[in-house]
XYZ file of N, CA, C and O in Angstrom:
616
model
N -71.096 53.018 96.626
C -70.784 53.617 95.355
C -70.757 52.586 94.242
O -70.881 51.403 94.472
N -70.586 53.085 93.065
C -70.525 52.225 91.893
C -69.108 51.703 91.764
O -68.160 52.458 91.862
N -68.956 50.435 91.535
C -67.638 49.850 91.373
C -67.268 49.889 89.905
O -67.865 49.203 89.090
N -66.281 50.718 89.543
C -65.901 50.891 88.146
C -65.136 49.696 87.599
O -64.795 49.669 86.438
N -64.887 48.708 88.426
C -64.163 47.533 87.941
C -65.113 46.464 87.418
O -64.793 45.301 87.377
N -66.304 46.875 87.038
C -67.264 45.960 86.438
C -66.634 45.403 85.177
O -66.009 46.124 84.417
N -66.800 44.106 84.972
C -66.232 43.495 83.780
C -67.035 43.922 82.563
O -68.216 44.184 82.633
N -66.376 43.979 81.429
C -67.038 44.362 80.198
C -66.297 45.490 79.523
O -65.289 45.987 80.015
N -66.806 45.861 78.378
C -66.152 46.905 77.596
C -66.287 48.260 78.278
O -67.157 48.465 79.124
N -65.436 49.173 77.859
C -65.496 50.534 78.390
C -66.842 51.168 78.039
O -67.426 51.878 78.845
N -67.364 50.856 76.876
C -68.669 51.381 76.467
C -69.758 50.867 77.398
O -70.633 51.633 77.830
N -69.717 49.586 77.735
C -70.715 49.015 78.654
C -70.620 49.651 80.029
O -71.639 49.990 80.641
N -69.404 49.824 80.512
C -69.221 50.444 81.829
C -69.689 51.896 81.815
O -70.330 52.356 82.761
N -69.400 52.615 80.728
C -69.858 54.003 80.607
C -71.380 54.071 80.607
O -71.966 54.965 81.236
N -72.015 53.139 79.925
C -73.478 53.102 79.878
C -74.060 52.865 81.263
O -75.052 53.503 81.648
N -73.455 51.981 82.031
C -73.918 51.733 83.402
C -73.774 52.982 84.271
O -74.675 53.309 85.052
N -72.661 53.668 84.128
C -72.436 54.890 84.913
C -73.460 55.951 84.522
O -74.032 56.619 85.387
N -73.728 56.092 83.222
C -74.715 57.085 82.777
C -76.114 56.741 83.303
O -76.870 57.625 83.703
N -76.454 55.454 83.314
C -77.767 55.041 83.824
C -77.891 55.344 85.311
O -78.934 55.815 85.777
N -76.822 55.086 86.054
C -76.847 55.409 87.489
C -77.001 56.906 87.699
O -77.771 57.356 88.555
N -76.308 57.706 86.891
C -76.427 59.159 86.981
C -77.839 59.627 86.663
O -78.368 60.527 87.324
N -78.471 59.001 85.688
C -79.849 59.354 85.340
C -80.798 59.041 86.491
O -81.720 59.817 86.779
N -80.555 57.931 87.165
C -81.404 57.570 88.310
C -81.212 58.565 89.459
O -82.182 59.022 90.066
N -79.971 58.915 89.740
C -79.671 59.868 90.811
C -80.288 61.232 90.496
O -80.741 61.943 91.394
N -80.343 61.581 89.230
C -80.888 62.873 88.808
C -82.355 63.056 89.186
O -82.851 64.177 89.236
N -83.037 61.963 89.476
C -84.451 62.026 89.846
C -84.650 62.345 91.324
O -85.774 62.629 91.752
N -83.586 62.298 92.099
C -83.687 62.565 93.534
C -83.980 64.043 93.793
O -83.715 64.898 92.945
N -84.476 64.350 94.987
C -84.625 65.766 95.364
C -83.254 66.451 95.347
O -82.224 65.832 95.642
N -83.247 67.726 95.004
C -81.993 68.475 94.871
C -81.096 68.375 96.090
O -79.880 68.273 95.962
N -81.676 68.401 97.293
C -80.854 68.380 98.501
C -80.155 67.043 98.722
O -79.249 66.947 99.544
N -80.529 66.013 97.979
C -79.892 64.698 98.117
C -78.889 64.407 97.000
O -78.018 63.562 97.163
N -79.010 65.108 95.890
C -78.176 64.794 94.724
C -76.685 64.966 95.020
O -75.886 64.094 94.687
N -76.296 66.066 95.655
C -74.869 66.327 95.874
C -74.201 65.214 96.672
O -73.131 64.732 96.292
N -74.826 64.777 97.773
C -74.181 63.740 98.594
C -74.148 62.395 97.880
O -73.162 61.661 97.982
N -75.186 62.078 97.137
C -75.205 60.797 96.417
C -74.181 60.812 95.282
O -73.493 59.810 95.050
N -74.047 61.943 94.599
C -73.057 62.004 93.519
C -71.641 61.845 94.061
O -70.822 61.174 93.445
N -71.388 62.436 95.210
C -70.056 62.287 95.809
C -69.794 60.811 96.122
O -68.718 60.283 95.826
N -70.783 60.126 96.667
C -70.624 58.696 96.971
C -70.386 57.874 95.708
O -69.608 56.928 95.709
N -71.035 58.261 94.638
C -70.911 57.516 93.391
C -69.592 57.807 92.670
O -68.976 56.908 92.119
N -69.168 59.056 92.688
C -67.998 59.455 91.904
C -66.678 59.226 92.652
O -65.650 59.008 92.030
N -66.700 59.220 93.965
C -65.455 59.071 94.741
C -64.636 57.841 94.341
O -63.423 57.974 94.130
N -65.223 56.649 94.207
C -64.391 55.503 93.793
C -63.756 55.705 92.409
O -62.620 55.281 92.184
N -64.469 56.365 91.511
C -63.912 56.627 90.178
C -62.786 57.650 90.264
O -61.768 57.523 89.577
N -62.950 58.656 91.112
C -61.899 59.654 91.319
C -60.652 59.005 91.920
O -59.522 59.330 91.534
N -60.850 58.083 92.845
C -59.717 57.375 93.453
C -58.967 56.553 92.407
O -57.740 56.468 92.443
N -59.695 55.965 91.470
C -59.037 55.205 90.405
C -58.233 56.127 89.494
O -57.150 55.762 89.043
N -58.757 57.320 89.220
C -58.004 58.289 88.415
C -56.725 58.665 89.146
O -55.639 58.680 88.559
N -56.818 58.953 90.435
C -55.615 59.305 91.205
C -54.582 58.186 91.149
O -53.379 58.452 91.080
N -55.055 56.949 91.166
C -54.144 55.801 91.165
C -53.402 55.643 89.835
O -52.342 55.018 89.803
N -53.942 56.200 88.745
C -53.303 56.033 87.437
C -52.622 57.312 86.938
O -52.176 57.362 85.795
N -52.523 58.321 87.771
C -51.927 59.588 87.336
C -50.478 59.438 86.883
O -50.009 60.196 86.049
N -49.775 58.463 87.388
C -48.382 58.254 86.995
C -48.221 57.374 85.772
O -47.109 57.157 85.303
N -49.309 56.895 85.222
C -49.237 56.007 84.058
C -49.408 56.794 82.765
O -49.703 57.975 82.775
N -49.245 56.092 81.662
C -49.428 56.740 80.360
C -50.900 57.085 80.156
O -51.786 56.504 80.795
N -51.140 58.020 79.254
C -52.517 58.387 78.941
C -53.330 57.205 78.457
O -54.501 57.063 78.804
N -52.708 56.351 77.647
C -53.423 55.185 77.126
C -53.859 54.257 78.256
O -54.972 53.721 78.237
N -52.991 54.064 79.236
C -53.336 53.211 80.382
C -54.369 53.875 81.288
O -55.230 53.210 81.854
N -54.274 55.174 81.434
C -55.168 55.902 82.329
C -56.539 56.153 81.709
O -57.530 56.324 82.429
N -56.619 56.164 80.390
C -57.833 56.579 79.708
C -59.114 55.888 80.172
O -60.125 56.565 80.387
N -59.159 54.577 80.341
C -60.427 53.976 80.789
C -60.923 54.568 82.110
O -62.124 54.773 82.295
N -60.010 54.885 82.993
C -60.374 55.435 84.307
C -60.803 56.901 84.200
O -61.781 57.311 84.817
N -60.061 57.665 83.402
C -60.422 59.074 83.242
C -61.754 59.205 82.505
O -62.557 60.081 82.821
N -61.993 58.324 81.545
C -63.259 58.384 80.798
C -64.444 58.114 81.721
O -65.440 58.850 81.693
N -64.370 57.070 82.546
C -65.482 56.765 83.449
C -65.721 57.897 84.436
O -66.860 58.233 84.759
N -64.652 58.502 84.919
C -64.775 59.639 85.826
C -65.517 60.788 85.135
O -66.463 61.358 85.685
N -65.116 61.111 83.908
C -65.769 62.192 83.167
C -67.221 61.861 82.846
O -68.097 62.723 82.949
N -67.482 60.623 82.465
C -68.859 60.200 82.185
C -69.713 60.375 83.435
O -70.834 60.877 83.375
N -69.171 59.970 84.573
C -69.929 60.088 85.824
C -70.239 61.551 86.138
O -71.375 61.890 86.468
N -69.243 62.413 86.026
C -69.454 63.823 86.355
C -70.558 64.455 85.515
O -71.337 65.250 86.006
N -70.617 64.082 84.254
C -71.603 64.725 83.387
C -72.907 63.940 83.251
O -73.806 64.350 82.516
N -73.039 62.849 83.983
C -74.251 62.027 83.858
C -75.401 62.514 84.734
O -76.529 62.072 84.572
N -75.118 63.425 85.630
C -76.159 63.931 86.534
C -76.847 65.126 85.898
O -76.202 66.108 85.563
N -78.144 65.018 85.734
C -78.927 66.095 85.122
C -80.184 66.300 85.961
O -81.230 65.733 85.654
N -80.064 67.072 87.042
C -81.204 67.249 87.944
C -82.466 67.680 87.189
O -82.414 68.520 86.303
N -83.577 67.057 87.557
C -84.840 67.356 86.881
C -85.624 68.470 87.574
O -86.540 69.022 86.982
N -85.258 68.763 88.807
C -85.926 69.829 89.555
C -85.180 71.143 89.334
O -83.952 71.173 89.438
N -85.896 72.233 89.027
C -85.210 73.522 88.855
C -84.503 73.954 90.143
O -84.983 73.705 91.244
N -83.362 74.594 89.973
C -82.578 75.093 91.101
C -82.942 76.568 91.308
O -82.943 77.350 90.360
N -83.234 76.919 92.544
C -83.586 78.315 92.859
C -82.432 79.236 92.473
O -81.259 78.856 92.590
N -82.739 80.460 92.021
C -81.690 81.387 91.575
C -80.612 81.665 92.615
O -79.451 81.858 92.263
N -80.971 81.664 93.899
C -79.990 81.983 94.941
C -79.359 80.743 95.579
O -78.576 80.848 96.514
N -79.668 79.563 95.051
C -79.136 78.309 95.610
C -77.917 77.841 94.816
O -77.750 78.185 93.653
N -77.084 77.033 95.470
C -75.949 76.446 94.756
C -76.451 75.235 93.972
O -77.201 74.409 94.497
N -76.049 75.154 92.729
C -76.440 74.030 91.877
C -75.705 72.785 92.356
O -74.508 72.842 92.647
N -76.400 71.637 92.454
C -75.723 70.429 92.936
C -74.553 69.995 92.056
O -73.595 69.398 92.551
N -74.586 70.306 90.772
C -73.464 69.942 89.902
C -72.236 70.793 90.192
O -71.107 70.306 90.134
N -72.450 72.057 90.525
C -71.337 72.939 90.889
C -70.732 72.475 92.206
O -69.507 72.414 92.364
N -71.586 72.097 93.134
C -71.118 71.565 94.418
C -70.315 70.281 94.209
O -69.226 70.114 94.761
N -70.843 69.381 93.388
C -70.161 68.117 93.116
C -68.818 68.363 92.442
O -67.800 67.786 92.831
N -68.801 69.250 91.445
C -67.546 69.539 90.746
C -66.516 70.110 91.713
O -65.332 69.767 91.632
N -66.963 70.941 92.637
C -66.050 71.479 93.642
C -65.375 70.386 94.457
O -64.191 70.473 94.778
N -66.120 69.335 94.748
C -65.553 68.213 95.506
C -64.445 67.503 94.737
O -63.530 66.944 95.346
N -64.548 67.497 93.419
C -63.601 66.738 92.601
C -62.664 67.630 91.784
O -61.917 67.137 90.944
N -62.686 68.933 92.065
C -61.842 69.855 91.312
C -60.358 69.494 91.383
O -59.656 69.568 90.354
N -59.818 69.089 92.532
C -58.391 68.715 92.561
C -58.058 67.572 91.584
O -56.989 67.581 90.967
N -58.968 66.636 91.410
C -58.729 65.532 90.465
C -58.743 66.068 89.038
O -57.910 65.689 88.213
N -59.685 66.965 88.737
C -59.751 67.579 87.410
C -58.453 68.327 87.118
O -57.860 68.190 86.038
N -57.967 69.106 88.086
C -56.706 69.832 87.909
C -55.548 68.868 87.646
O -54.714 69.119 86.772
N -55.503 67.768 88.395
C -54.432 66.795 88.199
C -54.504 66.159 86.818
O -53.471 65.910 86.191
N -55.710 65.919 86.325
C -55.854 65.367 84.977
C -55.311 66.351 83.943
O -54.615 65.943 83.006
N -55.605 67.644 84.113
C -55.085 68.656 83.195
C -53.565 68.688 83.241
O -52.910 68.819 82.212
N -52.988 68.579 84.435
C -51.538 68.653 84.574
C -50.851 67.419 84.000
O -49.852 67.527 83.297
N -51.370 66.251 84.315
C -50.692 65.003 83.937
C -50.941 64.584 82.493
O -50.099 63.920 81.887
N -52.110 64.932 81.949
C -52.479 64.426 80.632
C -52.706 65.533 79.610
O -53.429 65.354 78.629
N -52.062 66.692 79.803
C -52.261 67.845 78.923
C -51.956 67.525 77.464
O -52.527 68.132 76.568
N -51.075 66.573 77.220
C -50.709 66.249 75.843
C -51.460 65.033 75.301
O -51.186 64.589 74.191
N -52.385 64.495 76.058
C -53.180 63.345 75.595
C -54.528 63.870 75.094
O -55.427 64.157 75.871
N -54.635 63.994 73.765
C -55.806 64.630 73.162
C -57.132 64.000 73.581
O -58.095 64.710 73.882
N -57.198 62.691 73.605
C -58.472 62.038 73.912
C -58.936 62.340 75.338
O -60.103 62.672 75.561
N -58.037 62.274 76.296
C -58.401 62.588 77.677
C -58.797 64.053 77.786
O -59.805 64.385 78.417
N -58.048 64.941 77.170
C -58.368 66.369 77.251
C -59.705 66.685 76.587
O -60.483 67.485 77.097
N -60.003 66.031 75.469
C -61.303 66.231 74.830
C -62.429 65.821 75.771
O -63.427 66.538 75.920
N -62.266 64.687 76.407
C -63.326 64.180 77.283
C -63.500 65.041 78.531
O -64.628 65.331 78.929
N -62.400 65.462 79.140
C -62.532 66.280 80.346
C -63.098 67.653 79.993
O -63.936 68.190 80.731
N -62.702 68.231 78.866
C -63.249 69.536 78.460
C -64.735 69.413 78.106
O -65.534 70.280 78.469
N -65.109 68.345 77.428
C -66.525 68.117 77.113
C -67.336 67.970 78.398
O -68.427 68.524 78.532
N -66.786 67.252 79.350
C -67.445 67.039 80.639
C -67.667 68.373 81.355
O -68.769 68.668 81.829
N -66.634 69.183 81.422
C -66.741 70.474 82.102
C -67.709 71.405 81.382
O -68.498 72.108 82.015
N -67.686 71.385 80.060
C -68.629 72.200 79.290
C -70.064 71.755 79.544
O -70.970 72.588 79.658
N -70.271 70.439 79.656
C -71.618 69.926 79.929
C -72.110 70.401 81.293
O -73.263 70.816 81.443
N -71.233 70.356 82.293
C -71.619 70.790 83.640
C -71.945 72.276 83.648
O -72.969 72.696 84.198
N -71.107 73.088 83.019
C -71.365 74.528 82.964
C -72.668 74.785 82.200
O -73.482 75.611 82.609
N -72.886 74.063 81.123
C -74.112 74.222 80.346
C -75.360 73.858 81.128
O -76.401 74.499 80.999
N -75.263 72.834 81.953
C -76.406 72.423 82.763
C -76.638 73.369 83.938
O -77.770 73.660 84.293
N -75.557 73.836 84.537
C -75.690 74.718 85.700
C -76.036 76.146 85.290
O -76.567 76.909 86.102
N -75.718 76.505 84.066
C -76.000 77.830 83.493
C -75.617 78.978 84.424
O -74.467 79.150 84.750
N -76.582 79.750 84.864
C -76.280 80.939 85.670
C -75.703 80.592 87.033
O -75.123 81.445 87.695
N -75.834 79.340 87.447
C -75.282 78.894 88.727
C -73.804 78.512 88.617
O -73.172 78.192 89.611
N -73.263 78.497 87.399
C -71.895 78.011 87.161
C -70.817 79.026 87.510
O -69.631 78.703 87.426
N -71.198 80.224 87.920
C -70.232 81.281 88.210
C -69.013 80.852 89.014
O -67.886 81.178 88.640
N -69.181 80.105 90.113
C -68.017 79.742 90.929
C -66.968 78.880 90.211
O -65.821 78.835 90.643
N -67.329 78.205 89.128
C -66.350 77.342 88.456
C -65.783 77.956 87.180
O -64.826 77.429 86.622
N -66.352 79.066 86.730
C -65.920 79.628 85.451
C -64.472 80.108 85.495
O -63.670 79.753 84.624
N -64.082 80.899 86.484
C -62.709 81.401 86.537
C -61.680 80.278 86.731
O -60.677 80.247 86.017
N -61.911 79.342 87.662
C -60.950 78.233 87.765
C -60.859 77.419 86.472
O -59.774 76.974 86.084
N -61.983 77.267 85.773
C -61.976 76.534 84.508
C -61.178 77.287 83.447
O -60.353 76.700 82.738
N -61.389 78.580 83.349
C -60.630 79.367 82.378
C -59.131 79.313 82.679
O -58.312 79.218 81.761
N -58.788 79.360 83.958
C -57.370 79.263 84.348
C -56.781 77.924 83.889
O -55.681 77.875 83.342
N -57.527 76.835 84.104
C -57.062 75.518 83.659
C -56.873 75.479 82.146
O -55.904 74.910 81.652
N -57.815 76.047 81.416
C -57.721 76.036 79.954
C -56.507 76.821 79.476
O -55.765 76.360 78.596
N -56.273 77.986 80.053
C -55.109 78.792 79.663
C -53.824 78.019 79.959
O -52.919 77.946 79.119
N -53.734 77.428 81.145
C -52.546 76.643 81.496
C -52.388 75.451 80.557
O -51.274 75.098 80.162
N -53.501 74.834 80.202
C -53.458 73.693 79.290
C -52.959 74.075 77.912
O -52.136 73.369 77.320
N -53.423 75.219 77.400
C -52.955 75.670 76.097
C -51.481 76.054 76.136
O -50.773 75.886 75.148
N -51.009 76.551 77.273
C -49.577 76.847 77.411
C -48.758 75.565 77.386
O -47.707 75.506 76.772
N -49.256 74.542 78.080
C -48.526 73.268 78.167
C -48.563 72.494 76.852
O -47.604 71.809 76.513
N -49.667 72.598 76.153
C -49.834 71.844 74.903
C -50.501 72.753 73.873
O -51.697 72.652 73.637
N -49.727 73.659 73.237
C -50.324 74.664 72.351
C -51.073 74.090 71.156
O -51.848 74.761 70.534
N -50.852 72.842 70.852
C -51.511 72.243 69.692
C -52.690 71.383 70.105
O -53.087 70.478 69.394
N -53.246 71.678 71.272
C -54.390 70.932 71.801
C -55.473 70.758 70.768
O -55.799 71.678 70.022
N -56.075 69.608 70.771
C -57.232 69.331 69.919
C -58.373 68.962 70.857
O -58.666 67.788 71.046
N -58.998 69.955 71.466
C -60.018 69.651 72.473
C -61.416 69.543 71.881
O -62.347 69.247 72.584
N -61.543 69.785 70.593
C -62.840 69.570 69.974
C -62.689 68.472 68.938
O -61.709 68.410 68.230
N -63.663 67.556 68.941
C -63.588 66.385 68.067
C -63.889 66.723 66.701
O -63.819 66.533 65.661
């Protein structure tokens, strides 16, 4: 997997993660899901490790995780009756996404990034996104209850 502890600015690390995601996106569809899990798992583990910290301390880790999730853009069309690899990948990391919503509901920057990430995945998966729409709506409703003054759009 990609080691998110690469030295350099957060912007540089995000760029590296996006480039890796672009490369993975060129793989055949049946390989994308397993490779994305291998790539994103270390970043997800880092997010879990910072869940007890402040949003400011956790932000570099949550940002890289969100960048990774939305960096995969498969170039091969997905058959109408097949599961989209992005939906499959998101399913693998849904517990981490839920924990981010719970722990950082009042941290506008983290919430903006995670919501943008989820919107990007749903937008890319389009008609294949059905399995994640209801859980996503539930998270959003809970988030607005926890932080009614959310600023999730920049």
